[in-house]
Coordinates of C-alpha atoms in Angstrom, one line a residue:
X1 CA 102.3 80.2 193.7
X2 CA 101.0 76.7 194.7
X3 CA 103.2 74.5 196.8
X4 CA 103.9 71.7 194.1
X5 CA 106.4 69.4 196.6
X6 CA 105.6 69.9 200.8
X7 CA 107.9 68.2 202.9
X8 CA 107.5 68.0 206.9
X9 CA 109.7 66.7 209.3
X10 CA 111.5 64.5 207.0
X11 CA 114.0 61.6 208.1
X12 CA 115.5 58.5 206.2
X13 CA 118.0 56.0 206.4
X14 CA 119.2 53.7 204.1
X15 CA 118.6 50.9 206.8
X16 CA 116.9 50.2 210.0
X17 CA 119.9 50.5 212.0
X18 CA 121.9 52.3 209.8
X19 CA 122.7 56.4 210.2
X20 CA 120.5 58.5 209.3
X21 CA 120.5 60.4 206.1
X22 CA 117.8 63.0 206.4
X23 CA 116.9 64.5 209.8
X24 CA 113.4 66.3 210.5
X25 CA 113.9 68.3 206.9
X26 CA 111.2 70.1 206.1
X27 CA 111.1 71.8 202.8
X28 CA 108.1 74.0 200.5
X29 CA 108.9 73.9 196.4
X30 CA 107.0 76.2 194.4
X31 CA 105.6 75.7 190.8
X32 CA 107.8 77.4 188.4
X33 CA 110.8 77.4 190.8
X34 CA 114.5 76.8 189.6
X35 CA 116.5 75.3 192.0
X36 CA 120.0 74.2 192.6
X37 CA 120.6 72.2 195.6
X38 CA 124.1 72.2 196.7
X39 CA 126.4 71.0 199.3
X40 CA 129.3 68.4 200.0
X41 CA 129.1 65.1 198.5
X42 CA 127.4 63.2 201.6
X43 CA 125.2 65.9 202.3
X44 CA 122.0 64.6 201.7
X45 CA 121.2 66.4 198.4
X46 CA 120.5 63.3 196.1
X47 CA 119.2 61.2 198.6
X48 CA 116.8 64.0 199.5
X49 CA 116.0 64.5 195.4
X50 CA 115.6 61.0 195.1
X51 CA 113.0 61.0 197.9
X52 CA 111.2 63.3 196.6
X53 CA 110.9 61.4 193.3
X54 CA 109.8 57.9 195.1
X55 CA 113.2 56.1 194.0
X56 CA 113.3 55.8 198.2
X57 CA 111.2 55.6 200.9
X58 CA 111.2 57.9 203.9
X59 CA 111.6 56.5 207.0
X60 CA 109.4 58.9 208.5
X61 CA 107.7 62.5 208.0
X62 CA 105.7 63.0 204.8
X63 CA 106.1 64.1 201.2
X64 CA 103.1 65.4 199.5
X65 CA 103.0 66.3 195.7
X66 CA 100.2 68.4 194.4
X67 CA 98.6 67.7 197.9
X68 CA 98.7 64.1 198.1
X69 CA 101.0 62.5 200.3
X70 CA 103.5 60.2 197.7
X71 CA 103.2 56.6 199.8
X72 CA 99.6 56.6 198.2
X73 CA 100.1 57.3 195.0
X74 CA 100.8 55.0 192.0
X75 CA 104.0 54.8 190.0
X76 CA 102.4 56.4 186.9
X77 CA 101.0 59.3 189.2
X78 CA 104.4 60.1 190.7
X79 CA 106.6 59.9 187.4
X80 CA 104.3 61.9 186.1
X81 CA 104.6 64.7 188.4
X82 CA 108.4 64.5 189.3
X83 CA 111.2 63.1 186.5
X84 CA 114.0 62.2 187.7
X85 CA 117.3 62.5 185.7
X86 CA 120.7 60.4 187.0
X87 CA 124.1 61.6 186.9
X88 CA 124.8 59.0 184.5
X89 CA 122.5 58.9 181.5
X90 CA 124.1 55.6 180.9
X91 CA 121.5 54.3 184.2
X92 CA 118.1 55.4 182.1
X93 CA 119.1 54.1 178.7
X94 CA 118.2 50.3 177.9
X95 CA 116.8 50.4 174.3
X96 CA 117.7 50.0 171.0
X97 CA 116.8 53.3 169.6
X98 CA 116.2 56.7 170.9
X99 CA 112.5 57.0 170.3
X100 CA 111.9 53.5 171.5
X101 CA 113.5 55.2 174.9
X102 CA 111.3 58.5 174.6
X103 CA 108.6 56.3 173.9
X104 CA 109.1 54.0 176.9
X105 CA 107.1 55.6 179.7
X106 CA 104.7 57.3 178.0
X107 CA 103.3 53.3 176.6
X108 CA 103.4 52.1 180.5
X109 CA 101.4 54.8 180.9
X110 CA 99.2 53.3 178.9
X111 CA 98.6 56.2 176.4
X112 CA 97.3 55.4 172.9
X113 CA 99.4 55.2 169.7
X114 CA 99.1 58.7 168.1
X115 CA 99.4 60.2 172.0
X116 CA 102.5 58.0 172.3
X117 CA 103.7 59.4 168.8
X118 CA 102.9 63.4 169.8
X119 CA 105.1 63.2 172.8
X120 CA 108.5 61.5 171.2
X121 CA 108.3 64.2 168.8
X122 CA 107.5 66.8 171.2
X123 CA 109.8 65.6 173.5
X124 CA 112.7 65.0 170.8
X125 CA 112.3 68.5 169.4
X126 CA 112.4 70.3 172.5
X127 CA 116.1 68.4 172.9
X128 CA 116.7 69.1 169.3
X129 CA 117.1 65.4 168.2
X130 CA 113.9 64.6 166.5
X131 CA 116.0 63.5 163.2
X132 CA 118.0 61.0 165.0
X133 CA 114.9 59.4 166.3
X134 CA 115.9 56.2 164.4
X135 CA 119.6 56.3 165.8
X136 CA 121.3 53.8 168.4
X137 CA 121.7 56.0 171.9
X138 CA 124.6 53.8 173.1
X139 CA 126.6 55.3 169.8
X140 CA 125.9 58.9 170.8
X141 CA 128.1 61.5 172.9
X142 CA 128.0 62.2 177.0
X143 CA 125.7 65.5 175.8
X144 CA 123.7 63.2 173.4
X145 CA 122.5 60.9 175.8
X146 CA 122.2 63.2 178.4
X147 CA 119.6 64.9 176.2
X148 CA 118.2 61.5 175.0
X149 CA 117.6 60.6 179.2
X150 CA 115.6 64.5 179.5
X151 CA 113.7 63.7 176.7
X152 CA 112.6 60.2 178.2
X153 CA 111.2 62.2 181.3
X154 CA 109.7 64.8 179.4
X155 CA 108.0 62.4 177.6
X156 CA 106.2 61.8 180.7
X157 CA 105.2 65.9 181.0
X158 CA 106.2 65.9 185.1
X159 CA 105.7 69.1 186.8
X160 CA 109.0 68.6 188.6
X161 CA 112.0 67.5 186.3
X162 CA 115.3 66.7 188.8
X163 CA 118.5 66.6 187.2
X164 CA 121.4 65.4 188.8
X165 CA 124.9 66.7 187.8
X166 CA 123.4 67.7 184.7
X167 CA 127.1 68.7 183.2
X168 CA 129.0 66.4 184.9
X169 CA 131.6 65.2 182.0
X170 CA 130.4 67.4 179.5
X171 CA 132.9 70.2 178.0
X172 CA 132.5 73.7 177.7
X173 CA 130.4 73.8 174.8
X174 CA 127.9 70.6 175.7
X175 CA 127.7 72.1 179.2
X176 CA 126.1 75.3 177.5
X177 CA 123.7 73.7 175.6
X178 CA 122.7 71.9 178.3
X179 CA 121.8 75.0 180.5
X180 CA 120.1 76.6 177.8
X181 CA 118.1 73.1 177.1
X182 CA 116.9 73.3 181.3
X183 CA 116.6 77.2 181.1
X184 CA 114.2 76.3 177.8
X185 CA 112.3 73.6 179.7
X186 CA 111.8 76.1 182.8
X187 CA 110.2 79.0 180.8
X188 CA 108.2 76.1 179.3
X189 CA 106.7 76.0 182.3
X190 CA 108.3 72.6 184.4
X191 CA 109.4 73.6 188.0
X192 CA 113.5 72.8 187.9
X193 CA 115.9 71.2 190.5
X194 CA 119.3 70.8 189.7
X195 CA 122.1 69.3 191.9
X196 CA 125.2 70.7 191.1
X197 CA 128.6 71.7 192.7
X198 CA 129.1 74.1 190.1
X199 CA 128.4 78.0 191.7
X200 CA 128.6 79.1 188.6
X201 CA 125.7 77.4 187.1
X202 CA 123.7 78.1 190.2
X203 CA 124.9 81.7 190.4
X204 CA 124.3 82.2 186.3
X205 CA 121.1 80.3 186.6
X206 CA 119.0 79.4 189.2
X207 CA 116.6 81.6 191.2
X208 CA 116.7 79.8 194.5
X209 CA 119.2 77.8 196.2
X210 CA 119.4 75.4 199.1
X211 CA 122.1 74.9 200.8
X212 CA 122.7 70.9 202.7
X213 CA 125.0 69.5 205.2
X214 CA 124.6 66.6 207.4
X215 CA 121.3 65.9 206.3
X216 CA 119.9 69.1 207.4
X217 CA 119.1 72.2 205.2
X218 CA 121.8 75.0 206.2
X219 CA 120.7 77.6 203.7
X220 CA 117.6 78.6 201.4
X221 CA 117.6 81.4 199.5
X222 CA 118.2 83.2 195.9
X223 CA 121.6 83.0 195.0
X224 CA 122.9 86.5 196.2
X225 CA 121.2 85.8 199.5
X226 CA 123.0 82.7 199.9
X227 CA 126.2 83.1 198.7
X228 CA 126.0 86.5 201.8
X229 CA 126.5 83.6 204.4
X230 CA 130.1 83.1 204.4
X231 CA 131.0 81.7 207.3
X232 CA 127.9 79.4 206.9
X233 CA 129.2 78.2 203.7
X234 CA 132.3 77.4 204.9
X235 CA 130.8 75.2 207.8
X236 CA 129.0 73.6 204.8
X237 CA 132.4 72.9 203.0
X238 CA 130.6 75.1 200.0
X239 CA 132.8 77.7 198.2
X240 CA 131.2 80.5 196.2
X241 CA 132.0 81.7 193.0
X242 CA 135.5 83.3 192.5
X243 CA 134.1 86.2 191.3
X244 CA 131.9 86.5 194.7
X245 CA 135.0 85.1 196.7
X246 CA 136.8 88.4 194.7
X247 CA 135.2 90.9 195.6
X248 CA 134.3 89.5 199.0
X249 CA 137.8 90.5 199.4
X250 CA 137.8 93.5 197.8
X251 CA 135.3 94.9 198.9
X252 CA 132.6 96.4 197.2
X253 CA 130.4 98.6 199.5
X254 CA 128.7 95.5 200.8
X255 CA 127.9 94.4 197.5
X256 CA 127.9 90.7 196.2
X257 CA 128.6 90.0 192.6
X258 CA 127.7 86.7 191.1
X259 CA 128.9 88.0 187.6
X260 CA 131.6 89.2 185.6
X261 CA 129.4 91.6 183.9
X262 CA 127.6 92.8 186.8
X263 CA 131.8 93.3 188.2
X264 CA 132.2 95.2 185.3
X265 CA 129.4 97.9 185.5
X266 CA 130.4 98.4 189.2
X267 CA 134.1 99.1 187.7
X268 CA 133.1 101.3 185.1
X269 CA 130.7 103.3 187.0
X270 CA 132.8 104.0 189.8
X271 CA 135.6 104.7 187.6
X272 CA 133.4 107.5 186.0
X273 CA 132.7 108.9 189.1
X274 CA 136.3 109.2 190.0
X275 CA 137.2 110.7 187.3
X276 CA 134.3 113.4 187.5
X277 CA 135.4 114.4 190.6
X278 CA 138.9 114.6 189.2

């Protein structure tokens, strides 16, 4: 696959004699990746993400989306090539109804009427709130306006959609629709970052993850490779998931687990064996 995001020798700092962030990162995301970025808070992760989506400016190194390096293009061009979700949906949301928020970037983009019109309902459909179009956001739930905020990017059809803490204050039951919305959106065909410090979600969802710490990428991998490097996880102050961390302990022939289920056939088929031989 094309390299949709190239990164080389990366560095930023919030100011000119403050510490730096981001130290000579380079990075390579594919279209139609899914990846969870993970790591301490004060790793680099956001401010990496954020980077990438032209919310700051590197200091030095170069980003290049599509091929072309991010300093020279145009607002409109990178929005619509990476969205950018916040933590807080509350930091998107401004306007008085939800498709006047959908509709938002798509007029500064200068599209016409009945353009403008396809992608609210597009947009609103795929987040399964096309009948509240007429609503108030601010009156909706946490998961509401977390949708109403994807919506508003995918209104913009970016090849990159960057969702940070995408479940953060969510329960059980809003945290799963959630994942299914991104896992929706991916097989739509948007390459997917998430930044998470859930291992769950990564380990039940994503297909690559990178590891930060210190500014500096530690790990990059699919999830089973990853979650291998224990002691470098632990440097990284990252815990896997409890069922890895289980059967790391265990033992399992070398094996990792990342699910119950997967725990669960490896049970039942060695108990079968055992009891063959018996």
């Amino acid at each position: 696959m094309a390299d949709l995001v190239e990164i080389r020798d990366l560095h930023f700092a919030y100011s000119h004699d403050g510490p730096e962030i981001i130290h000579g990162l380079d990075l390579d995301i594919k279209q139609g990746d899914y990846i969870a970025m993970i790591g301490q808070n004060g790793s680099g992760k956001t401010t990496l993400s954020k980077l990438i989506g032209g919310l700051n400016k590197a200091t030095a190194g170069s980003i290049r989306l599509n091929g072309r390096n991010i300093e020279e293009m145009k607002v409109a061009e990178r929005v619509s090539t990476v969205g950018y979700c916040y933590q807080n949906p509350d930091h998107q949301i401004f306007l008085n109804t939800i498709e006047d928020e959908v509709a938002y970037g798509p007029k500064n983009l200068g599209l016409d009427k009945d353009a403008i019109e396809e992608r609210v309902v597009q947009s609103l459909e795929a987040v399964g709130l096309l009948k509240y179009r007429k609503a108030e956001p601010y009156f909706a739930g946490k998961g509401e306006r977390q949708k109403i905020a994807v919506a508003s990017v995918l209104a913009m059809r970016p090849s990159l959609i960057v969702l940070d803490e995408p479940t953060t204050g969510l329960d059980w039951r809003d945290s799963k629709n959630m994942m299914a919305l991104i896992r929706t959106i991916h097989e739509a065909g948007h390459t997917i970052m998430i930044i998470t410090h859930n291992m769950r979600l990564v380990a039940e969802n994503a297909s690559r993850a990178i590891v930060m710490c210190h500014g500096e990428i530690q790990l990059d991998g699919t999830p089973e490779e990853v979650f291998r490097h224990s002691s470098v996880l632990r440097e990284s102050f990252v815990s896997p998931p409890q069922i890895t961390q289980l059967w790391e302990r265990l033992g399992a022939g070398g094996n990792i687990w990342l699910h119950a289920r997967d725990s669960v056939a490896y049970i039942k088929e060695h108990s079968d064996v055992r009891s063959k031989e018996d």
